Every structure is written in C-alpha cells, then in structure tokens.
Short mmCIF file of C-alpha atoms in Angstrom, two decimals:
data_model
loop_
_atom_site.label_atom_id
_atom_site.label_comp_id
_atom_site.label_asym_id
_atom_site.label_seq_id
_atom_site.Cartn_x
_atom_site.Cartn_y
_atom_site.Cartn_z
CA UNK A 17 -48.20 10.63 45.31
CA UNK A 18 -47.98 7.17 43.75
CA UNK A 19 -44.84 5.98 42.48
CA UNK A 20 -44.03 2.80 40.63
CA UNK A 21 -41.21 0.33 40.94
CA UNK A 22 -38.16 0.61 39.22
CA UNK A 23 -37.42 3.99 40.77
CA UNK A 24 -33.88 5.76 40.38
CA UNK A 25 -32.74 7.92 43.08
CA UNK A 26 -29.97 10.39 42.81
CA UNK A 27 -28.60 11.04 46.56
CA UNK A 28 -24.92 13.05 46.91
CA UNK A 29 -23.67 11.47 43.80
CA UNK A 30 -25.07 7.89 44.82
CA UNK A 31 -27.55 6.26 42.24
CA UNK A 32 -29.37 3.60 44.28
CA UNK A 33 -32.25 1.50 42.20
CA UNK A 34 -35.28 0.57 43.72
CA UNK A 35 -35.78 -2.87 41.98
CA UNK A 36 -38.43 -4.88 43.93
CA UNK A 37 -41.74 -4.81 42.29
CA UNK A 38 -44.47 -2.98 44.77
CA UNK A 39 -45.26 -0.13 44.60
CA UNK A 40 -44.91 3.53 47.67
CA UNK A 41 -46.82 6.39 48.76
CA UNK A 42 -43.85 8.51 49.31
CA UNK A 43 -43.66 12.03 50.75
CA UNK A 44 -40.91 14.55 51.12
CA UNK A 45 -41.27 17.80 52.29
CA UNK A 46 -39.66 20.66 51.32
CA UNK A 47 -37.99 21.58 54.36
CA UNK A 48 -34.53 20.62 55.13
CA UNK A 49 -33.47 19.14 58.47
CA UNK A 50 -30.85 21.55 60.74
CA UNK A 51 -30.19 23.84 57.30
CA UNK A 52 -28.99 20.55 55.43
CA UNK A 53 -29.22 18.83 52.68
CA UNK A 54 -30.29 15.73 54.61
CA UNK A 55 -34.07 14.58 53.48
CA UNK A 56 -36.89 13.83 55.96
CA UNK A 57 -39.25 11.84 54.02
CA UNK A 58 -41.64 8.87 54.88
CA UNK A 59 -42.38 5.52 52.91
CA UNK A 60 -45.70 3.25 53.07
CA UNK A 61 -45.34 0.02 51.12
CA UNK A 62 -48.87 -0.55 49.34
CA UNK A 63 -50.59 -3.73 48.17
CA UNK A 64 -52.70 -3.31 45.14
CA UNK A 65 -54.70 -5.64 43.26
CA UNK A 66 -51.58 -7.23 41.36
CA UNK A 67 -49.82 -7.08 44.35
CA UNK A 68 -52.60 -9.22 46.40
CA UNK A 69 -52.77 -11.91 43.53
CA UNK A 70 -48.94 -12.61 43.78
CA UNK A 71 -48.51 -11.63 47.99
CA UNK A 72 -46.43 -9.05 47.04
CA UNK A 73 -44.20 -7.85 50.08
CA UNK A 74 -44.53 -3.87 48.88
CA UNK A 75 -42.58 -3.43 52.28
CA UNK A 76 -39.35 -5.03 50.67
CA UNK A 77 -39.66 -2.32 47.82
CA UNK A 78 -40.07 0.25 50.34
CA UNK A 79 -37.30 -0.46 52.40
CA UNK A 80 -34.79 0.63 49.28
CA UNK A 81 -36.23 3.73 48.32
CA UNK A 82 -34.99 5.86 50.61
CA UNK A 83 -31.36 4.86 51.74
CA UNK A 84 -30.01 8.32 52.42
CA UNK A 85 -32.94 10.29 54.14
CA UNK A 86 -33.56 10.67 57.61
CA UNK A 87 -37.44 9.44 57.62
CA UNK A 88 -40.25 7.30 59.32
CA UNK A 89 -41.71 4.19 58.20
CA UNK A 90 -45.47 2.90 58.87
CA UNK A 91 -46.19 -0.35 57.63
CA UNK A 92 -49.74 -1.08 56.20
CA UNK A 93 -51.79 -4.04 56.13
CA UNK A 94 -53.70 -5.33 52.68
CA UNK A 95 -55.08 -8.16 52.03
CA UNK A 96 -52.41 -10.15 51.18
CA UNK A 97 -50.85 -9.24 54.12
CA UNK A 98 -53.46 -10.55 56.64
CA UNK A 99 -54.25 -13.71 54.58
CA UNK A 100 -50.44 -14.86 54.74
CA UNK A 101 -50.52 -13.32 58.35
CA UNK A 102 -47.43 -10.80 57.73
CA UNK A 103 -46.53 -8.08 59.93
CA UNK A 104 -46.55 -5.02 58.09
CA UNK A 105 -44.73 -3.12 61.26
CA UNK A 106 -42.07 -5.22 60.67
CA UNK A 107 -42.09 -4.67 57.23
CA UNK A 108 -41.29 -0.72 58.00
CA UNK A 109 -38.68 -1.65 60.48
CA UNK A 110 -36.63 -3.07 58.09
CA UNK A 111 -37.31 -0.34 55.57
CA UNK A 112 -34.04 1.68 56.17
CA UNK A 113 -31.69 -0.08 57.07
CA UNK A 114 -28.97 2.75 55.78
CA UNK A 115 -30.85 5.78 57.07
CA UNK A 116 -30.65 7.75 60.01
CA UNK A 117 -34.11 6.71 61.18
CA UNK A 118 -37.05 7.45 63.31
CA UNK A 119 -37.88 4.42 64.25
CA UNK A 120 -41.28 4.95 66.31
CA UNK A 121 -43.94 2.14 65.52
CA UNK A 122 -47.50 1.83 66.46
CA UNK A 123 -47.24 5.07 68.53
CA UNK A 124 -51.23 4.99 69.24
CA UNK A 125 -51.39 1.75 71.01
CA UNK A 126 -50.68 0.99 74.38
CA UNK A 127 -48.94 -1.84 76.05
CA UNK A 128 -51.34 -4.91 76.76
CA UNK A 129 -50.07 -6.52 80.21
CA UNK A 130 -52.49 -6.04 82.94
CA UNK A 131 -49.03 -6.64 85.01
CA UNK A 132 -47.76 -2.98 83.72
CA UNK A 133 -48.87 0.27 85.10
CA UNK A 134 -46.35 2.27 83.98
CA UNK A 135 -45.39 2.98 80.13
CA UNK A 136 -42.50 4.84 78.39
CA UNK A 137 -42.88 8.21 76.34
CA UNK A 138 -40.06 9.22 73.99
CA UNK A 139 -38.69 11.51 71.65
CA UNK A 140 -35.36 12.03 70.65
CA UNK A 141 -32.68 14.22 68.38
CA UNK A 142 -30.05 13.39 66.39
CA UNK A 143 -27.33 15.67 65.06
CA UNK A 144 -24.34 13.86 62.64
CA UNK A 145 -21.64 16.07 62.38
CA UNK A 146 -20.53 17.64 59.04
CA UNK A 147 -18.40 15.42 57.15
CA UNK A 148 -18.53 14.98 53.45
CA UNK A 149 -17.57 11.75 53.60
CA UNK A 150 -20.22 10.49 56.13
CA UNK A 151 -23.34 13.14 55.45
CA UNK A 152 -25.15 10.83 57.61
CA UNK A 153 -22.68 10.48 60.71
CA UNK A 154 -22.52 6.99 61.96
CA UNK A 155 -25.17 7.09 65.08
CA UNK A 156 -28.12 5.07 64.47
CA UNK A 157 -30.81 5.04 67.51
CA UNK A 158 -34.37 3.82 67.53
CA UNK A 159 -37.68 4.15 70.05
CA UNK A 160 -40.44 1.64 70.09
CA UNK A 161 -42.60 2.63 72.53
CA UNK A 162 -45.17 -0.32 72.41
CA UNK A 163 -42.44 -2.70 73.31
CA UNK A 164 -41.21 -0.04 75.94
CA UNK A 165 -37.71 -0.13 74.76
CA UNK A 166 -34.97 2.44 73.15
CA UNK A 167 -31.79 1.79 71.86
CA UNK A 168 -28.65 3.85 70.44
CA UNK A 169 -25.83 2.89 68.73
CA UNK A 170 -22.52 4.78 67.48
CA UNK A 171 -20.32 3.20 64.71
CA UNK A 172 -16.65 3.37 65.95
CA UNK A 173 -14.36 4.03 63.20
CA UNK A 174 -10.19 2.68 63.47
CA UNK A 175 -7.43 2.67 61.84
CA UNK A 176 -8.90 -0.02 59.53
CA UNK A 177 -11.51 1.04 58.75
CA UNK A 178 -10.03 4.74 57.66
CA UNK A 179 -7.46 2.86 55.41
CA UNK A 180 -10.47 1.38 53.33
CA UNK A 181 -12.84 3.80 53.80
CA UNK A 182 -15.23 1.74 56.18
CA UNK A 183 -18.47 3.40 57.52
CA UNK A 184 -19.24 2.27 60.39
CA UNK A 185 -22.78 3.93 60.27
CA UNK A 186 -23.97 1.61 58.52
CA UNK A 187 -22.73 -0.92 60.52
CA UNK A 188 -24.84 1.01 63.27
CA UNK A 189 -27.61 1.65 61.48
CA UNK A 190 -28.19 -2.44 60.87
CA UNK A 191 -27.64 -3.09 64.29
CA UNK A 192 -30.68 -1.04 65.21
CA UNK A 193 -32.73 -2.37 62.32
CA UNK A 194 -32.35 -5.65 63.35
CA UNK A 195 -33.10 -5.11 67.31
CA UNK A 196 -36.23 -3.35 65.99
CA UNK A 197 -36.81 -6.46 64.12
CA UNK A 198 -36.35 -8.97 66.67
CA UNK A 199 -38.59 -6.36 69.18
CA UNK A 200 -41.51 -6.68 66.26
CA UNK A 201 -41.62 -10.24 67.15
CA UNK A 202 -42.59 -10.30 70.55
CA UNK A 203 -46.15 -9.05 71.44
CA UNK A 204 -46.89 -5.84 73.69
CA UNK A 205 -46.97 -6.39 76.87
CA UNK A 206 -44.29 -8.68 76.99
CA UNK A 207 -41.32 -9.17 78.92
CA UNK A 208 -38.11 -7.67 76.95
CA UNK A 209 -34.27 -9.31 77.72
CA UNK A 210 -31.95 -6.06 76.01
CA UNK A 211 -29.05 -8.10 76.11
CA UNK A 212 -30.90 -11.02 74.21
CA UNK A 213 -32.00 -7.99 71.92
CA UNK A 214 -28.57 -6.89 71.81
CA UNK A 215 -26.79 -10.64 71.31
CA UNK A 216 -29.53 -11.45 68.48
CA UNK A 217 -29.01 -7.92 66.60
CA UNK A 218 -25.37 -8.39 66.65
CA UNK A 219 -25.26 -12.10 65.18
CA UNK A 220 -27.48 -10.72 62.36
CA UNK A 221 -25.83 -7.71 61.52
CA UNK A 222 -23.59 -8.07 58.50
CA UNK A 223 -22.33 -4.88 57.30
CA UNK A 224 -18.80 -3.55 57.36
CA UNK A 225 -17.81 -2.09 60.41
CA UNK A 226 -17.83 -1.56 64.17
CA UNK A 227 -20.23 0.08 66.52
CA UNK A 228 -21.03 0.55 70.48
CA UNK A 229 -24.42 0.29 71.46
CA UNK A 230 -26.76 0.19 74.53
CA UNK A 231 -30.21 -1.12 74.54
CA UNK A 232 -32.87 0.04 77.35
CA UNK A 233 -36.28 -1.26 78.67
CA UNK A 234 -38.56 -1.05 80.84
CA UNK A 235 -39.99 -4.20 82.75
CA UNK A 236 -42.88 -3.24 85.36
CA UNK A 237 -41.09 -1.23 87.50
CA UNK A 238 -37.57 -2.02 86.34
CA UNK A 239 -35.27 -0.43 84.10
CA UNK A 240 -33.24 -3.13 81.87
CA UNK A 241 -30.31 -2.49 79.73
CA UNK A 242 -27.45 -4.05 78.07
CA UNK A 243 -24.18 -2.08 77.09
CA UNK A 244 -21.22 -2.37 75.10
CA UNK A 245 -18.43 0.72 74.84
CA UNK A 246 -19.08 4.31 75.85
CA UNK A 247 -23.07 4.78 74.90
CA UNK A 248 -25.22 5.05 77.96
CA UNK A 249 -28.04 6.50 80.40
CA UNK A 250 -28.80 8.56 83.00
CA UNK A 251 -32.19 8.59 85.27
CA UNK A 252 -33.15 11.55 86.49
CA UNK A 253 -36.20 11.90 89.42
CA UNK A 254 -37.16 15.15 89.97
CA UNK A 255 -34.84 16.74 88.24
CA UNK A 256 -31.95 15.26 89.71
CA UNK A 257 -29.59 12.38 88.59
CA UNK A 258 -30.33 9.17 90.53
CA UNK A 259 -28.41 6.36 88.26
CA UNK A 260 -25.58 6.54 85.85
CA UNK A 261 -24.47 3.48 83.77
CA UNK A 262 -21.32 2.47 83.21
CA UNK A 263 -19.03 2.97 80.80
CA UNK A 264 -17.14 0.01 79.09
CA UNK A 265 -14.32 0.57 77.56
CA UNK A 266 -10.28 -1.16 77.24
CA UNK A 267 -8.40 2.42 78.12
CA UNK A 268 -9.80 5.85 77.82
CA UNK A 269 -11.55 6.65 74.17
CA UNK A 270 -11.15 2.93 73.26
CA UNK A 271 -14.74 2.05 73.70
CA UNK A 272 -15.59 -1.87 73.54
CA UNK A 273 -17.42 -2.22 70.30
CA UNK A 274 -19.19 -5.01 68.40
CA UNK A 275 -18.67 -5.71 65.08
CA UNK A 276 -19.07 -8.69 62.64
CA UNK A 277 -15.82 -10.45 63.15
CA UNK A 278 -15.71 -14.75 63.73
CA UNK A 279 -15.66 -13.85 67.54
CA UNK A 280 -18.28 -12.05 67.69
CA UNK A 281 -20.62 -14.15 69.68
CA UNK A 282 -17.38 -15.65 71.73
CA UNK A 283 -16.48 -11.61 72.73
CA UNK A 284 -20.14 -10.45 73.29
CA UNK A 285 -20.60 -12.09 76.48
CA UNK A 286 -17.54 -10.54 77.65
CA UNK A 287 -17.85 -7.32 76.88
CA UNK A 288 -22.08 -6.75 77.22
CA UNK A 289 -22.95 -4.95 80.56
CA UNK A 290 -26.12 -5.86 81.79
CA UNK A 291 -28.29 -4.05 85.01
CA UNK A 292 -31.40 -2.95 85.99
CA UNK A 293 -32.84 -0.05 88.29
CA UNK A 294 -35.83 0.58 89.85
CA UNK A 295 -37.74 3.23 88.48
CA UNK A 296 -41.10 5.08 89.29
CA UNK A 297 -43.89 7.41 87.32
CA UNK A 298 -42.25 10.99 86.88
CA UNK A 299 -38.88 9.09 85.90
CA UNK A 300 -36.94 11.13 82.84
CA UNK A 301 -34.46 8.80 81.24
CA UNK A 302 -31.57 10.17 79.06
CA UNK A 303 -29.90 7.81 77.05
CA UNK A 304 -27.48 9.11 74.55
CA UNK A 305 -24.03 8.29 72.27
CA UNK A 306 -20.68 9.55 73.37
CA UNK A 307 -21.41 12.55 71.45
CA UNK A 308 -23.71 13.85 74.55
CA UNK A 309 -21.76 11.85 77.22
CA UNK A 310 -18.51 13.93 76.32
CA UNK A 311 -19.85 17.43 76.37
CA UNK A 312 -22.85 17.02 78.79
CA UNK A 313 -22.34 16.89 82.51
CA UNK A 314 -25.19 15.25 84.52
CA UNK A 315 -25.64 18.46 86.27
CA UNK A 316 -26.23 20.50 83.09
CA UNK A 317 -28.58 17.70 82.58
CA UNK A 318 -30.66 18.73 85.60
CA UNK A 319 -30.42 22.02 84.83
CA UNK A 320 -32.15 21.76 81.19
CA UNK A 321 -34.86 20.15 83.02
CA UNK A 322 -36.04 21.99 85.42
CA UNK A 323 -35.85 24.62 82.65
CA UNK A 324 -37.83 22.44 80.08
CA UNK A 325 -40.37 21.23 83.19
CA UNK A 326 -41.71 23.73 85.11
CA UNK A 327 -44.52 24.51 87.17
CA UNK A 328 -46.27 26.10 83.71
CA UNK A 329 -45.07 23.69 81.39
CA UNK A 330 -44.80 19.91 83.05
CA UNK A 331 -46.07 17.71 80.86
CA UNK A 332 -43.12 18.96 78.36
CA UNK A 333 -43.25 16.22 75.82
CA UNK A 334 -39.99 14.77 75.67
CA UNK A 335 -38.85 15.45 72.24
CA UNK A 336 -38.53 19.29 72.95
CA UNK A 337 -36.46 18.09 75.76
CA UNK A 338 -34.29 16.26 73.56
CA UNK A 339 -34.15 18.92 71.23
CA UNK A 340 -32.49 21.59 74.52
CA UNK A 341 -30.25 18.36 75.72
CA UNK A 342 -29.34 17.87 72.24
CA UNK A 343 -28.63 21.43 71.36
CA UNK A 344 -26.80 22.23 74.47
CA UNK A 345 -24.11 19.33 74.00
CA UNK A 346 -23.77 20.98 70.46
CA UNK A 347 -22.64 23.88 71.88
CA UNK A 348 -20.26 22.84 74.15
CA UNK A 349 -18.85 20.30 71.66
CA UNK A 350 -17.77 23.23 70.08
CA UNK A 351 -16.25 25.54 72.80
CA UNK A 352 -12.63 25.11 73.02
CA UNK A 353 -12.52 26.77 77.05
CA UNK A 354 -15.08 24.61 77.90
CA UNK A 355 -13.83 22.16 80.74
CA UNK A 356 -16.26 19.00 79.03
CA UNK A 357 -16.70 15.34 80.73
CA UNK A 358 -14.36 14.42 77.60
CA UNK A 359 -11.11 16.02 78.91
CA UNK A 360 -11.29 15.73 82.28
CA UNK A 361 -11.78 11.84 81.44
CA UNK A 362 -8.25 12.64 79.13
CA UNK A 363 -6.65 14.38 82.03
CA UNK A 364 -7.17 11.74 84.51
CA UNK A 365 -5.67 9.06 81.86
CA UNK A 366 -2.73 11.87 81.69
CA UNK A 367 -3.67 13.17 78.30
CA UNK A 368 -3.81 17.13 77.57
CA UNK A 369 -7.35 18.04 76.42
CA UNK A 370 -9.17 20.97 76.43
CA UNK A 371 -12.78 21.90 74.95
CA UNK A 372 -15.53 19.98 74.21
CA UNK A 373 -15.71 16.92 71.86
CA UNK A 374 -16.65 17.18 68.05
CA UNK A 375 -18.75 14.40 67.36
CA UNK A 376 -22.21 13.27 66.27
CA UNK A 377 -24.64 14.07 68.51
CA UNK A 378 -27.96 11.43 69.83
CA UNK A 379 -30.24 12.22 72.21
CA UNK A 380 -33.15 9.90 73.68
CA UNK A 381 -35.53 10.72 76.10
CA UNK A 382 -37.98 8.95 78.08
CA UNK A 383 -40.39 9.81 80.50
CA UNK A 384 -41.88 7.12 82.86
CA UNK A 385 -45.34 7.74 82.90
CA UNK A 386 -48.56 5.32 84.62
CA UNK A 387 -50.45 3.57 82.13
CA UNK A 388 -53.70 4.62 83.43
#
C-alpha cells in the first residue's frame, strides 16, 4: 500500500515521526521473526509527479520509517532521480540506519571487470539476544554482493556506557550504513581497500557508542579484510578450515573497538588489522561477531558443512548454511557443560569459565563461486 508523509510509528513504546515529505510503498508481513516481536518489513522511496517537479529525495523519507524493524531496502529510480543523476541504491543504504538490516543491493547484477572470474554469494543470520533494553541487540552486519564485500560489526558496551544507558547498536548499526555508503560509490567491478572502507565509515559515524568490526572482500583471487577487536573469519575449502584471522584485542574479552572519540582517526591505524588470502572457486567463507566466535569451534564449523553440502545437496545456498551455523552457536551459547572457544580463551588468561557465551549471535556466509 501507499502511505503518505507525516507518518507516526508506535515501536516498544518509541514514537518516531516520519517528517520528510515523499512518499513509501511499505510492506510488513504478518509473520514474526524467531517468535518475536521484531518486524521484517521493506521500504521503497517513490517519486511521484510532485515529487519530480521539486527532486524530491523520497529515499530520505524512507530511511525514517522504519527505525526498529529488521527489513530490506531497494532503492528506485524516477525521473527526478536520473535527471539529477542520483543513486537510488544509495538512497536504500542509508534507509536504516537504526535497524538490524539486510543490507543486500542489486542482487541480480553481476560484477563488471573482465579481470574477475570469480564472484561472492551470501546469505547470512542474525540472532540479538533477549534484552528489553536492547530488543535489537547491538550487531549490525551487511552483504553487498555486487561490490563483492561483507562486513559485521558488534557494538561493545562498558562501564560508560551502562552508567548512561549507551547503545552501542546503534553505534554499530551506522558504522555499517556508512561502509555500505561509501561501497555505493565505487562502480562494480572495482577494486575494494576494506580498511579504507573501514577508516572512512568510522570518521563518519557519529552516534553514541563503541563497536568492533571487520570488513571482507574479495579482489580477483584475493581475500581482503580489515579488523578491529574480536569479529572475524574463517575460510573453509572443502570442508575444512584453511585460514583463521586474528583476533585483536588489549587482554582477553577487551576487544579493540572504534568509537567516535577525538582520537579516533589517530587510534585507527593502530589498532586496524589488515591481510589478505588467496582464495579459489568452491571457497565457503564464515565471517561472524564474537557471538559465533565464542561458542563455535572451527571444527564444528566443518562439521555443519559437510552436513549442509553433500553429494545430494551441493549447491546449498548459503543462507540455509547460515541459518545451521547460526543455530548451532545458539545452542551452545546456552549449555552451561559445554567446553566453548570462550572459556578455554578465559582459562588460558587464568579466569574460571564454564559454558558457552550468551550473546548476540551474526552469521555471514560466502561462497566463492566463478563468474562464468
């Protein structure tokens, strides 16, 4: 349906006002996400005739409906829009910049450079855990897989931001925005520098808060990332783990973390770890938050897959794959016997720890497929 600016939303006792003029085809299912209260719903800025007279930008009124759903955005060219040469894409990347998003644009085209032959193919899950105070959790993640590039991010909360009630998801959450939006820029095919991504995102991210993060892409035949704090990847080639990344962090579960503070750009240097790997067709890569880190081993990992890719079943797409790694590192997260990655790491720092880690839960993968 067709809905009109000046739209009131009621959200968990949170009245946000969509005030731009524009105007949204907006659709919400019925069905909740994980037996929540958590909306999935989708938002299309439209130009109409008023709207082309004036170059309306209906993607700025779409980007503040929906601040509390978990939804997709596809942006949409009118007329205005290709007279003043605007990028509706990038228009829908900045649409929710406070939601748990999946942020998957132009999914039907393929990457341009004669130079690549291979391409990246994602899906991914995210589970926040319950918390009345954060409904949302405070990973944020995205997937573009024109650009050939995926990214995570998982708002670290301290002891300052607890004493005045800081969420660091949202903090997150524009940190991904804002790499999508500097990814938008650059055409398909081309080159993509994660920690440039990374360094860029971070200077223009100006919410409250603190968050780790880990940006990955894929280059020809190389695998690029940049990494701050305890987020990461794994690469897995038939079935089996080939490359781990590392894990930055001060002392054990004090992730480095970037936030907004006057050294930011001073610090990120300093704490950003950068690599590559070489990577081939067939290629599965697992990037996650701490959240699947601390309650997945790499050889549960394998063990998923060959489950998930079989000799009847192996062109799995990778979402359903997500959706077993995800629900998996659920499950342990919650077993108290369960002898998780999280405190053996506390053990070896001399810490008592038993059980698996409660914490929200983001899953990415990617399979490395040829472009022909």
């Amino acid at each position: 349906m067709t809905l009109s600016s000046d739209l009131s939303l009621e959200t968990k006792g949170h009245r946000r006002v969509a005030s731009v003029f524009g105007k949204l085809n907006f659709c919400i299912p019925k069905k909740s996400f994980h037996q929540s209260k958590h909306t999935i719903g989708r938002a299309d800025g439209v130009s109409g005739e008023s709207e082309e007279s004036i170059a309306v930008y209906s993607g700025i009124y779409a980007r503040k409906l929906m601040p509390y759903c978990i939804g997709m955005a596809d942006g949409v060219s009118g007329q205005s829009e290709e007279s003043s040469a605007i990028d509706s894409g990038i228009c829908a990347i900045k649409l929710m910049p406070y939601c748990v998003a999946n942020r998957m644009m132009d999914v039907n085209d393929e990457a341009t450079s004669e130079f690549d032959n291979l391409k990246l193919v994602s899906g991914c899950f995210y589970l926040p855990k319950k918390s009345e105070s954060r409904p949302l959790g405070q990973d944020a993640h995205f997937h573009f897989q024109t650009k050939r590039t995926i990214g995570v991010a998982d708002g670290v909360t301290g002891r300052s931001e607890r004493s005045v009630a800081i969420d660091s998801g949202i903090y997150a959450r524009e940190l991904m925005s804002n790499c999508v939006a500097k990814l938008g820029r650059k055409p398909n095919g081309a080159a993509v520098n994660p920690k440039r991504v990374l360094k860029t995102a971070h200077y223009k991210t100006e919410s409250k808060g603190s968050s780790t993060a880990c940006v990955v892409s894929l280059n020809g035949t190389r695998l690029c990332y940049a990494n701050v704090g305890d987020s990461g990847f794994l690469v897995f080639r038939s079935n089996r783990c080939v490359y781990t990344s590392t894990i930055k962090q001060r002392r054990f579960n004090h992730p480095y973390q970037l936030n907004n503070s006057g050294r930011r750009i001073i610090e990120f240097d300093d704490i950003a770890d950068e690599g590559e790997f070489e990577v081939e067709a067939g290629d599965v890569v697992v990037l996650g938050t701490d959240g699947l880190l601390d309650n997945l081993f790499a050889h549960e990992i394998e063990d998923i897959l060959e489950k998930q890719i079989s000799c009847e079943t192996p062109h799995m797409h990778p979402q359903q794959i997500a959706v077993a790694i995800g629900v998996a590192a659920e499950a342990n997260s919650r077993n108290d016997l369960y002898k998780s990655p999280f405190s053996m790491a506390a053990g070896l720092a001399g810490f008592e720890c038993v059980g698996g880690k409660h914490d929200d839960i983001t899953v990415i993968v990617a399979r490395i497929e040829s472009s022909h």
